[in-house]
């Protein structure tokens, strides 16, 4: 599979999973209330579904992706959200807000492409005789790799007492459930 194919596969996965009923609200909660990067969570769930995990040498690349998100995607999101409140008194800003939303989406697509390029390896737990549980694998990957952007958040997302866990665990279960996907909505 080429790099472009891998990036497209992760993008398709992300659109399909984000479109599942209930996913958007959980994603926004994890992002806004708990400081998690939804693109990272999607990447980790995608890897878990494929019985893969990030290779240790992926860490520097992940740091670069996080810098991209901090300098490009999050500022676009902030500006787009700021304009939402301004629309009541300045409806002409709607077109600008739509352009910012499109730019944010393109930045997220670039994020996912960069994540797809990071080195990965076959998940250790995918080897027989142990049965492979993609949900447990995804939760473990999130605990090991997903870091909230706010320092006040718990280090491990899989602590069952963590407020984020109450949103993360059902979201991953939804994403990894073998169900027909909803119509993709490219607004994640």
C-alpha atoms as a printed R data frame, in Angstrom:
    type eleno elety resid chain resno       x       y      z
1   ATOM     1    CA   UNK     A     1   0.000   0.000  0.000
2   ATOM     2    CA   UNK     A     2   1.422   3.405 -0.941
3   ATOM     3    CA   UNK     A     3   1.655   6.344  1.442
4   ATOM     4    CA   UNK     A     4  -1.221   8.042 -0.395
5   ATOM     5    CA   UNK     A     5  -3.337   4.892 -0.146
6   ATOM     6    CA   UNK     A     6  -2.648   4.638  3.573
7   ATOM     7    CA   UNK     A     7  -3.547   8.301  4.097
8   ATOM     8    CA   UNK     A     8  -6.745   7.848  2.082
9   ATOM     9    CA   UNK     A     9  -7.636   4.724  4.069
10  ATOM    10    CA   UNK     A    10  -7.260   6.576  7.380
11  ATOM    11    CA   UNK     A    11  -9.240   9.544  6.013
12  ATOM    12    CA   UNK     A    12 -12.071   7.237  4.900
13  ATOM    13    CA   UNK     A    13 -12.016   5.501  8.288
14  ATOM    14    CA   UNK     A    14 -12.173   8.876 10.055
15  ATOM    15    CA   UNK     A    15 -15.093  10.175  7.995
16  ATOM    16    CA   UNK     A    16 -17.055   6.954  8.400
17  ATOM    17    CA   UNK     A    17 -16.469   6.688 12.154
18  ATOM    18    CA   UNK     A    18 -17.154  10.367 12.838
19  ATOM    19    CA   UNK     A    19 -20.479  10.003 10.997
20  ATOM    20    CA   UNK     A    20 -21.712   7.210 13.246
21  ATOM    21    CA   UNK     A    21 -24.659   8.250 15.435
22  ATOM    22    CA   UNK     A    22 -23.429   9.752 18.692
23  ATOM    23    CA   UNK     A    23 -19.789   9.976 17.631
24  ATOM    24    CA   UNK     A    24 -19.665  13.715 16.957
25  ATOM    25    CA   UNK     A    25 -20.892  14.695 20.441
26  ATOM    26    CA   UNK     A    26 -18.426  12.322 22.111
27  ATOM    27    CA   UNK     A    27 -15.576  13.592 19.927
28  ATOM    28    CA   UNK     A    28 -16.338  17.196 20.793
29  ATOM    29    CA   UNK     A    29 -16.521  16.338 24.495
30  ATOM    30    CA   UNK     A    30 -13.160  14.583 24.422
31  ATOM    31    CA   UNK     A    31 -11.692  17.491 22.461
32  ATOM    32    CA   UNK     A    32 -13.248  20.435 24.297
33  ATOM    33    CA   UNK     A    33 -13.787  19.081 27.812
34  ATOM    34    CA   UNK     A    34 -10.820  16.738 28.154
35  ATOM    35    CA   UNK     A    35  -8.196  18.113 25.751
36  ATOM    36    CA   UNK     A    36  -7.803  15.085 23.479
37  ATOM    37    CA   UNK     A    37  -6.972  15.342 19.793
38  ATOM    38    CA   UNK     A    38  -9.729  13.524 17.903
39  ATOM    39    CA   UNK     A    39  -7.440  12.882 14.916
40  ATOM    40    CA   UNK     A    40  -5.012  11.038 17.205
41  ATOM    41    CA   UNK     A    41  -7.845   8.986 18.688
42  ATOM    42    CA   UNK     A    42  -9.089   8.085 15.217
43  ATOM    43    CA   UNK     A    43  -5.563   7.074 14.165
44  ATOM    44    CA   UNK     A    44  -5.149   4.861 17.245
45  ATOM    45    CA   UNK     A    45  -8.556   3.218 16.726
46  ATOM    46    CA   UNK     A    46  -7.689   2.664 13.050
47  ATOM    47    CA   UNK     A    47  -4.415   1.004 14.014
48  ATOM    48    CA   UNK     A    48  -6.156  -1.162 16.629
49  ATOM    49    CA   UNK     A    49  -8.736  -2.270 14.071
50  ATOM    50    CA   UNK     A    50  -5.847  -3.383 11.834
51  ATOM    51    CA   UNK     A    51  -4.122  -5.167 14.735
52  ATOM    52    CA   UNK     A    52  -1.309  -2.620 14.593
53  ATOM    53    CA   UNK     A    53   0.265  -0.183 17.022
54  ATOM    54    CA   UNK     A    54   2.632   2.762 16.663
55  ATOM    55    CA   UNK     A    55   6.253   1.674 16.560
56  ATOM    56    CA   UNK     A    56   8.455   3.248 19.250
57  ATOM    57    CA   UNK     A    57  10.205   5.300 16.564
58  ATOM    58    CA   UNK     A    58   6.868   7.017 15.811
59  ATOM    59    CA   UNK     A    59   7.241   9.294 18.857
60  ATOM    60    CA   UNK     A    60   9.248  12.099 17.172
61  ATOM    61    CA   UNK     A    61   6.861  12.128 14.215
62  ATOM    62    CA   UNK     A    62   3.891  12.274 16.566
63  ATOM    63    CA   UNK     A    63   5.473  15.295 18.253
64  ATOM    64    CA   UNK     A    64   5.689  16.967 14.823
65  ATOM    65    CA   UNK     A    65   2.027  16.180 14.144
66  ATOM    66    CA   UNK     A    66   1.084  17.701 17.492
67  ATOM    67    CA   UNK     A    67   3.026  20.871 16.618
68  ATOM    68    CA   UNK     A    68   1.107  21.027 13.313
69  ATOM    69    CA   UNK     A    69  -2.179  20.716 15.180
70  ATOM    70    CA   UNK     A    70  -1.164  23.417 17.668
71  ATOM    71    CA   UNK     A    71   0.057  25.911 15.088
72  ATOM    72    CA   UNK     A    72  -2.385  25.257 12.247
73  ATOM    73    CA   UNK     A    73  -5.563  23.341 13.094
74  ATOM    74    CA   UNK     A    74  -6.409  24.714 16.537
75  ATOM    75    CA   UNK     A    75  -6.035  28.389 15.534
76  ATOM    76    CA   UNK     A    76  -8.351  27.793 12.559
77  ATOM    77    CA   UNK     A    77 -10.870  26.112 14.870
78  ATOM    78    CA   UNK     A    78 -10.688  28.975 17.372
79  ATOM    79    CA   UNK     A    79 -11.276  31.570 14.656
80  ATOM    80    CA   UNK     A    80 -14.177  29.600 13.170
81  ATOM    81    CA   UNK     A    81 -15.810  29.275 16.579
82  ATOM    82    CA   UNK     A    82 -15.308  32.952 17.348
83  ATOM    83    CA   UNK     A    83 -17.158  33.837 14.157
84  ATOM    84    CA   UNK     A    84 -20.121  31.670 15.096
85  ATOM    85    CA   UNK     A    85 -21.093  34.078 17.867
86  ATOM    86    CA   UNK     A    86 -20.513  37.079 15.597
87  ATOM    87    CA   UNK     A    87 -22.959  35.781 12.979
88  ATOM    88    CA   UNK     A    88 -25.946  37.053 14.972
89  ATOM    89    CA   UNK     A    89 -24.904  40.652 14.468
90  ATOM    90    CA   UNK     A    90 -22.808  40.255 11.314
91  ATOM    91    CA   UNK     A    91 -24.373  37.597  9.061
92  ATOM    92    CA   UNK     A    92 -22.042  38.544  6.210
93  ATOM    93    CA   UNK     A    93 -19.276  36.738  8.126
94  ATOM    94    CA   UNK     A    94 -20.944  33.423  7.262
95  ATOM    95    CA   UNK     A    95 -18.883  32.984  4.100
96  ATOM    96    CA   UNK     A    96 -15.631  33.653  5.961
97  ATOM    97    CA   UNK     A    97 -16.656  31.142  8.633
98  ATOM    98    CA   UNK     A    98 -17.353  28.541  5.940
99  ATOM    99    CA   UNK     A    99 -13.907  29.122  4.438
100 ATOM   100    CA   UNK     A   100 -12.301  28.728  7.859
101 ATOM   101    CA   UNK     A   101 -14.257  25.511  8.383
102 ATOM   102    CA   UNK     A   102 -12.985  24.189  5.044
103 ATOM   103    CA   UNK     A   103  -9.423  25.198  5.933
104 ATOM   104    CA   UNK     A   104  -9.775  23.470  9.309
105 ATOM   105    CA   UNK     A   105 -11.004  20.317  7.603
106 ATOM   106    CA   UNK     A   106  -8.045  20.394  5.188
107 ATOM   107    CA   UNK     A   107  -5.680  20.837  8.144
108 ATOM   108    CA   UNK     A   108  -7.265  17.822  9.853
109 ATOM   109    CA   UNK     A   109  -6.914  15.790  6.674
110 ATOM   110    CA   UNK     A   110  -3.228  16.715  6.582
111 ATOM   111    CA   UNK     A   111  -2.953  15.688 10.233
112 ATOM   112    CA   UNK     A   112  -4.429  12.284  9.460
113 ATOM   113    CA   UNK     A   113  -2.117  11.880  6.447
114 ATOM   114    CA   UNK     A   114   0.885  12.621  8.665
115 ATOM   115    CA   UNK     A   115  -0.357  10.184 11.303
116 ATOM   116    CA   UNK     A   116  -0.863   7.494  8.651
117 ATOM   117    CA   UNK     A   117   2.789   7.930  7.619
118 ATOM   118    CA   UNK     A   118   4.114   7.227 11.118
119 ATOM   119    CA   UNK     A   119   5.805   3.856 11.539
120 ATOM   120    CA   UNK     A   120   3.650   1.110 12.987
121 ATOM   121    CA   UNK     A   121   4.078  -2.560 13.719
122 ATOM   122    CA   UNK     A   122   1.964  -5.625 14.284
123 ATOM   123    CA   UNK     A   123   0.335  -5.435 17.730
124 ATOM   124    CA   UNK     A   124   1.974  -7.811 20.167
125 ATOM   125    CA   UNK     A   125  -1.400  -8.972 21.487
126 ATOM   126    CA   UNK     A   126  -2.527  -9.929 17.983
127 ATOM   127    CA   UNK     A   127  -0.372 -13.027 18.010
128 ATOM   128    CA   UNK     A   128  -2.028 -16.375 18.828
129 ATOM   129    CA   UNK     A   129  -3.027 -17.899 21.187
130 ATOM   130    CA   UNK     A   130  -4.469 -14.779 22.843
131 ATOM   131    CA   UNK     A   131  -7.706 -13.621 21.196
132 ATOM   132    CA   UNK     A   132  -7.442 -10.092 19.868
133 ATOM   133    CA   UNK     A   133  -9.804  -7.521 21.355
134 ATOM   134    CA   UNK     A   134  -9.701  -4.340 19.227
135 ATOM   135    CA   UNK     A   135 -11.487  -2.263 21.889
136 ATOM   136    CA   UNK     A   136  -9.041  -3.271 24.610
137 ATOM   137    CA   UNK     A   137  -6.181  -2.686 22.184
138 ATOM   138    CA   UNK     A   138  -7.494   0.784 21.263
139 ATOM   139    CA   UNK     A   139  -7.926   1.724 24.929
140 ATOM   140    CA   UNK     A   140  -4.369   0.586 25.651
141 ATOM   141    CA   UNK     A   141  -3.044   2.565 22.679
142 ATOM   142    CA   UNK     A   142  -4.894   5.664 23.861
143 ATOM   143    CA   UNK     A   143  -3.444   5.250 27.348
144 ATOM   144    CA   UNK     A   144   0.059   4.893 25.929
145 ATOM   145    CA   UNK     A   145  -0.015   7.421 23.078
146 ATOM   146    CA   UNK     A   146  -2.882   9.930 23.355
147 ATOM   147    CA   UNK     A   147  -1.931  12.888 25.498
148 ATOM   148    CA   UNK     A   148  -4.458  15.571 26.385
149 ATOM   149    CA   UNK     A   149  -3.413  19.076 25.391
150 ATOM   150    CA   UNK     A   150  -4.283  20.353 28.862
151 ATOM   151    CA   UNK     A   151  -1.812  19.569 31.634
152 ATOM   152    CA   UNK     A   152  -4.622  19.181 34.184
153 ATOM   153    CA   UNK     A   153  -5.929  16.041 32.476
154 ATOM   154    CA   UNK     A   154  -5.103  12.538 33.741
155 ATOM   155    CA   UNK     A   155  -2.131  10.927 32.015
156 ATOM   156    CA   UNK     A   156  -3.930   7.681 31.190
157 ATOM   157    CA   UNK     A   157  -7.197   7.808 29.308
158 ATOM   158    CA   UNK     A   158  -8.083   4.261 30.290
159 ATOM   159    CA   UNK     A   159  -8.341   4.854 34.015
160 ATOM   160    CA   UNK     A   160 -11.915   3.801 34.577
161 ATOM   161    CA   UNK     A   161 -12.365   6.570 37.148
162 ATOM   162    CA   UNK     A   162 -11.257   9.249 34.678
163 ATOM   163    CA   UNK     A   163 -14.024  11.556 33.430
164 ATOM   164    CA   UNK     A   164 -12.571  11.175 29.926
165 ATOM   165    CA   UNK     A   165 -12.898   7.384 30.129
166 ATOM   166    CA   UNK     A   166 -16.689   7.697 30.407
167 ATOM   167    CA   UNK     A   167 -16.632   9.276 26.943
168 ATOM   168    CA   UNK     A   168 -13.611   7.568 25.393
169 ATOM   169    CA   UNK     A   169 -14.565   3.947 26.051
170 ATOM   170    CA   UNK     A   170 -18.058   4.175 24.464
171 ATOM   171    CA   UNK     A   171 -16.668   6.197 21.547
172 ATOM   172    CA   UNK     A   172 -14.032   3.570 20.778
173 ATOM   173    CA   UNK     A   173 -16.654   0.835 21.138
174 ATOM   174    CA   UNK     A   174 -18.834   2.724 18.649
175 ATOM   175    CA   UNK     A   175 -15.950   3.201 16.210
176 ATOM   176    CA   UNK     A   176 -14.823  -0.415 16.410
177 ATOM   177    CA   UNK     A   177 -18.263  -1.999 16.307
178 ATOM   178    CA   UNK     A   178 -18.916  -4.011 13.173
179 ATOM   179    CA   UNK     A   179 -21.808  -1.933 11.894
180 ATOM   180    CA   UNK     A   180 -22.564  -0.367  8.539
181 ATOM   181    CA   UNK     A   181 -21.241   3.158  8.548
182 ATOM   182    CA   UNK     A   182 -23.471   6.200  8.347
183 ATOM   183    CA   UNK     A   183 -23.232   8.589  5.443
184 ATOM   184    CA   UNK     A   184 -19.846  10.325  5.774
185 ATOM   185    CA   UNK     A   185 -20.020  13.912  6.981
186 ATOM   186    CA   UNK     A   186 -16.706  15.641  6.233
187 ATOM   187    CA   UNK     A   187 -16.909  18.082  9.128
188 ATOM   188    CA   UNK     A   188 -14.824  16.378 11.788
